[in-house]
CSV table of C-alpha atoms in Angstrom, one decimal:
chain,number,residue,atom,x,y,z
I,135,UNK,CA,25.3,150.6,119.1
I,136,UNK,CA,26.8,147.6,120.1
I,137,UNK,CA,24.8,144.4,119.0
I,138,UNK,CA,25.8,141.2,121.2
I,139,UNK,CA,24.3,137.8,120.8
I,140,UNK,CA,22.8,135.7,123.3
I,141,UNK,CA,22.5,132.4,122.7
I,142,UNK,CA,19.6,130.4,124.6
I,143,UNK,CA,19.0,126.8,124.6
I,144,UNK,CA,15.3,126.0,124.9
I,145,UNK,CA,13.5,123.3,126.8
I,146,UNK,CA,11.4,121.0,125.1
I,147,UNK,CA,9.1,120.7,127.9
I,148,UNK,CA,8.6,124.1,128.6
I,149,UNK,CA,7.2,125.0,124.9
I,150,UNK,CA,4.1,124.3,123.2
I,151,UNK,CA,3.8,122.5,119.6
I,152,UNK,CA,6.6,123.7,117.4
I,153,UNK,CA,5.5,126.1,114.0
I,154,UNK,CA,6.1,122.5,112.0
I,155,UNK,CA,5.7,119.2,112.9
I,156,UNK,CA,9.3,117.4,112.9
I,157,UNK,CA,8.9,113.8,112.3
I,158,UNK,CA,10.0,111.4,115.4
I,159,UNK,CA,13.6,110.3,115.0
I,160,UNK,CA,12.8,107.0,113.7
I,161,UNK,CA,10.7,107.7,110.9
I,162,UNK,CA,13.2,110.5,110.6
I,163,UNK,CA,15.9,108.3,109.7
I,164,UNK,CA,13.8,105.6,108.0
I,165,UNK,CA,12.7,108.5,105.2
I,166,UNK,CA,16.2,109.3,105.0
I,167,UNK,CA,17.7,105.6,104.5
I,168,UNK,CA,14.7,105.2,102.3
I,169,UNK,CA,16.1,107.9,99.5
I,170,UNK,CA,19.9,107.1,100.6
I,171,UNK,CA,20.2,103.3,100.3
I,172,UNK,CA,19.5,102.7,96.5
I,173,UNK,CA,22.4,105.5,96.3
I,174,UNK,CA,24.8,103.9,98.1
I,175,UNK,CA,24.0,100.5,96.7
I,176,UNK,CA,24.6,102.2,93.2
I,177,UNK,CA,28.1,103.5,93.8
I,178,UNK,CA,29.1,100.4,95.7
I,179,UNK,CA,28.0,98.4,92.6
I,180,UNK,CA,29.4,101.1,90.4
I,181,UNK,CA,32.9,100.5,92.3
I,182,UNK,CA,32.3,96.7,92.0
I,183,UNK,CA,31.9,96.6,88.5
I,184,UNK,CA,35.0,99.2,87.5
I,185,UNK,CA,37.0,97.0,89.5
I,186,UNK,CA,36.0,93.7,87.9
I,187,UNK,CA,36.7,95.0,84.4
I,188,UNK,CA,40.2,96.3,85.5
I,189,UNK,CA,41.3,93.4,87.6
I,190,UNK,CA,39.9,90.2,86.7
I,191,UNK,CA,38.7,90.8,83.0
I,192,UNK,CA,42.2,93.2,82.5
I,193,UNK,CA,40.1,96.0,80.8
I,194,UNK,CA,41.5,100.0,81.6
I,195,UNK,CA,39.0,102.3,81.9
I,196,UNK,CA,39.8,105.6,80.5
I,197,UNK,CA,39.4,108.3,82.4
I,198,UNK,CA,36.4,109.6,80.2
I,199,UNK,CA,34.8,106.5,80.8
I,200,UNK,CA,34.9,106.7,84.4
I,201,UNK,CA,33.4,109.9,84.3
I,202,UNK,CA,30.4,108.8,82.3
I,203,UNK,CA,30.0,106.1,85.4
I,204,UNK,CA,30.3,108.0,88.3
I,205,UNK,CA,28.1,110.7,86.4
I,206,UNK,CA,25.4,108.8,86.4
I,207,UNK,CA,25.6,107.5,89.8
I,208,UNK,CA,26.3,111.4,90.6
I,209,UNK,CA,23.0,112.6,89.2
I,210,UNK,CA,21.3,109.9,90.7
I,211,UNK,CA,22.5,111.1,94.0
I,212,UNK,CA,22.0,114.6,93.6
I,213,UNK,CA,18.0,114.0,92.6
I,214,UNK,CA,17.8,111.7,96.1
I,215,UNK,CA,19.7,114.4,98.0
I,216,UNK,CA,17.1,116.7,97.0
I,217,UNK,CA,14.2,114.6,98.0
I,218,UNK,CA,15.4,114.3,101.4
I,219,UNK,CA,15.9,118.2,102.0
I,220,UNK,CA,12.2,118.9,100.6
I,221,UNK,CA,10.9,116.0,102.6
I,222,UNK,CA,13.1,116.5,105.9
I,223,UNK,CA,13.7,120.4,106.2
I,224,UNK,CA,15.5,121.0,109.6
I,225,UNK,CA,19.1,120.2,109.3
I,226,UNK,CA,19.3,118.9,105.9
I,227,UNK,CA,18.7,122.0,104.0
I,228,UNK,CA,21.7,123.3,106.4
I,229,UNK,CA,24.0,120.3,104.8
I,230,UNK,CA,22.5,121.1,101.3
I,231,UNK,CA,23.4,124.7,102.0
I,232,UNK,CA,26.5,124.2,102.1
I,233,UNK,CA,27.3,121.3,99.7
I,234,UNK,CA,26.0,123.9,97.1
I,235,UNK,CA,28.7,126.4,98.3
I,236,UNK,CA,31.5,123.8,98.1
I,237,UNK,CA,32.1,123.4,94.3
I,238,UNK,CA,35.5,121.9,95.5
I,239,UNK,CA,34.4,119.4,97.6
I,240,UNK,CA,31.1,118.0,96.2
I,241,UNK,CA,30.5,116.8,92.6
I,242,UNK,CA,29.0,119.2,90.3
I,243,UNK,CA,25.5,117.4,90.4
I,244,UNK,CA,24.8,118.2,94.0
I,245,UNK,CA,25.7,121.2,94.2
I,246,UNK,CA,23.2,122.1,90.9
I,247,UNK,CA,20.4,120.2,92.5
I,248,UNK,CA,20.8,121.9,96.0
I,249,UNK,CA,21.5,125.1,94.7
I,250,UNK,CA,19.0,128.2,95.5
I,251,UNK,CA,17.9,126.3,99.0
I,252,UNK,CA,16.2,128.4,101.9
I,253,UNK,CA,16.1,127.8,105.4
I,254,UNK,CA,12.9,130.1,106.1
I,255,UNK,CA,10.1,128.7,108.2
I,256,UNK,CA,6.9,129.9,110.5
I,257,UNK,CA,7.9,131.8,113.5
I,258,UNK,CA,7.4,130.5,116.9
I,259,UNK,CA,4.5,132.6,118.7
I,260,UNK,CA,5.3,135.1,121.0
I,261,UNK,CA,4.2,134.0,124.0
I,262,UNK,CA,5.8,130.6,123.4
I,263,UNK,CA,9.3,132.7,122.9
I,264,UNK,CA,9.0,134.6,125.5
I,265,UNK,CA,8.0,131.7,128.2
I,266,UNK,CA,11.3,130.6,126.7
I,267,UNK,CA,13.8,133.1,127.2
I,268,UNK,CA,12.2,133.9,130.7
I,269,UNK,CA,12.7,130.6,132.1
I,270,UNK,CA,16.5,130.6,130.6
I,271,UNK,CA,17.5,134.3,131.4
I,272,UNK,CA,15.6,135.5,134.6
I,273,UNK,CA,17.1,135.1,137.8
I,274,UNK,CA,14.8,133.8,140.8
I,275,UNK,CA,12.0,136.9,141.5
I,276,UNK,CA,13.1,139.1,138.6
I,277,UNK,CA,10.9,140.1,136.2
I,278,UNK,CA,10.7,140.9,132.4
I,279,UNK,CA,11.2,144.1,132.2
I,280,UNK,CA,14.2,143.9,135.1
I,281,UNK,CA,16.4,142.5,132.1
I,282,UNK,CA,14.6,144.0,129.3
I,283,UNK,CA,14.1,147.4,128.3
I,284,UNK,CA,12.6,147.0,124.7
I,285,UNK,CA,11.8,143.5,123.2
I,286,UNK,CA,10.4,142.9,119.8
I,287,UNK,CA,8.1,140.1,119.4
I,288,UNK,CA,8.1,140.0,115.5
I,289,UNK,CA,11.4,138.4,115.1
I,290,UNK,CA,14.5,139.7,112.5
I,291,UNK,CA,14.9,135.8,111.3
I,292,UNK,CA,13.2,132.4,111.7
I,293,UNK,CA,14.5,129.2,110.2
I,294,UNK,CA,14.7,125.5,111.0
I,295,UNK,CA,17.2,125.6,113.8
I,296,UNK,CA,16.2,128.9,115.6
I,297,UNK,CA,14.9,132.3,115.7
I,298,UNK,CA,16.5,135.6,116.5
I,299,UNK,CA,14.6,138.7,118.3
I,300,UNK,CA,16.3,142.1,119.0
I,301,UNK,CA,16.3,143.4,122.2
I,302,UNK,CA,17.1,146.1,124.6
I,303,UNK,CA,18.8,145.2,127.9
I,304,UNK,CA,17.9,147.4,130.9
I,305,UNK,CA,21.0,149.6,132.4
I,306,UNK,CA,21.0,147.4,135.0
I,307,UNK,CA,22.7,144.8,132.5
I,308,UNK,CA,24.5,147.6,130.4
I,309,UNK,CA,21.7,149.0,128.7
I,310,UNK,CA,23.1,147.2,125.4
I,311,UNK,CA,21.1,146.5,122.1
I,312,UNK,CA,21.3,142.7,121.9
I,313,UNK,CA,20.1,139.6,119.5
I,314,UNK,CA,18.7,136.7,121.3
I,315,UNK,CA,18.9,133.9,119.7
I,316,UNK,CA,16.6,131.3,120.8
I,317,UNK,CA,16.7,127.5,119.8
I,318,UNK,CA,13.4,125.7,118.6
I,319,UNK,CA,12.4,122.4,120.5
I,320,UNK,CA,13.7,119.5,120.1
I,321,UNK,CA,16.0,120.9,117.2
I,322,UNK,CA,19.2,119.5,119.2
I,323,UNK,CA,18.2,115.7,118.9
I,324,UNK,CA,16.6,116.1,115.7
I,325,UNK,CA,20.2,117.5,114.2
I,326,UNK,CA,22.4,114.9,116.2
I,327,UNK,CA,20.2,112.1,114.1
I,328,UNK,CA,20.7,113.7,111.6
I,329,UNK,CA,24.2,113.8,111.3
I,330,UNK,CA,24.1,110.5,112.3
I,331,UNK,CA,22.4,109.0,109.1
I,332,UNK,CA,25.0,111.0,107.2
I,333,UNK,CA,28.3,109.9,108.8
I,334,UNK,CA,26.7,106.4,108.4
I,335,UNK,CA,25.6,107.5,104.6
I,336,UNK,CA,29.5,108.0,104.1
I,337,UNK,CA,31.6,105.5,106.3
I,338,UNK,CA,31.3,102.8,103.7
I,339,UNK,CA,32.4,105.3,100.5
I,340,UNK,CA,35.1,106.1,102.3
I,341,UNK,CA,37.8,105.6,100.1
I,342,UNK,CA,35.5,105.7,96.5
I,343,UNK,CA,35.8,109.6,95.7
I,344,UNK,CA,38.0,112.1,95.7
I,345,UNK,CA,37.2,113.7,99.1
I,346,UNK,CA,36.4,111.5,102.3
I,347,UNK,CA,32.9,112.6,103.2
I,348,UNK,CA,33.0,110.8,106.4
I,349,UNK,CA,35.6,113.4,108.3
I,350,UNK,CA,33.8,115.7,106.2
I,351,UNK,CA,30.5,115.2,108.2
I,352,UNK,CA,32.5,114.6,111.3
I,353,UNK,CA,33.2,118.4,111.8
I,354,UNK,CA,29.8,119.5,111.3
């Protein structure tokens, strides 16, 4: 059988309390500035400092001693990044998902201390889910089981972002096994801030390692 995925933005205001409190957006972002800025000021001092030595006091850096420098810098980093996927969940353990995949785009450090990450959180309750996807997929004056044949209430997945339930559509809609995938509250702002704080995390190293971050973030 066919499995087809339908994709259903929730309303904020028609669901209860989410499984796990997501912080506001401003404390949000001031827990995340509070890990990233000592970072940033490190590698911007970092920068500063390889530049005095080469231009003004005419001392070339070897390679290996570069290394050693941005090393340090790169460990520090990696240790923040951590903090602020334990601390922040949501969409950050997303980003450290897939910095940990991308060997060839992210220094070694970060993608050790993000490695082994799992997106795997409380399940919204059932009646919450399925005041949801009533209010998103019935027409006016149709009823559950119109649309669905078979619904299960335990769902196959549940992580930060969303939750998926499999379902049977009734023949009136094709009679189809189908996944519905059904967004958590408030999970669209909360990722927009979020990668927010990182494109403003990596505007001003743009130009300081090897890949630019910045368009990096952009396409997420």
């Amino acid at each position: 059988r066919r499995v087809l995925a339908l994709a259903l933005a929730v309303r904020a205001a028609a669901l209860s309390t989410p499984a796990a409190p997501i912080k506001a957006p401003l404390a949000r972002a001031a827990t995340f500035w509070r890990y990233a800025s000592p970072v940033v000021a490190r590698y911007l001092g970092d920068q500063a400092s390889v530049a005095l030595k080469e231009r003004v006091l005419g001392q070339c850096l070897s390679d290996e001693e570069c290394e050693v420098i941005w090393n340090d810098s790169h460990e520090t980093g990696a240790a923040a990044a951590r903090r602020v996927v334990d601390d922040l969940g949501g969409f950050y353990v997303k980003t450290g998902q897939i910095i940990a995949s991308r060997q060839d785009l992210f220094p070694r450090q970060y993608s050790d201390a993000l490695a082994g990450l799992t997106d795997f959180v409380d399940s919204l309750d059932a009646a919450t889910v399925r005041e949801v996807v009533a209010a998103e997929v019935l027409r006016p004056g149709e009823r559950w089981e119109d649309v669905f044949a078979d619904w299960d209430d335990a769902p196959l997945g549940a992580a930060s972002v969303a939750q998926v339930h499999r379902a049977v559509l009734t023949k009136k809609y094709g009679g189809r096994e189908v996944a519905v995938k059904v967004q958590r509250p408030g999970v669209e702002e909360t990722l927009l801030g979020d990668v927010k704080q990182l494109k403003r995390l990596s505007k001003p190293l743009r130009g300081m390692t090897p890949v630019d971050y910045y368009i990096v973030f952009q396409e997420l």
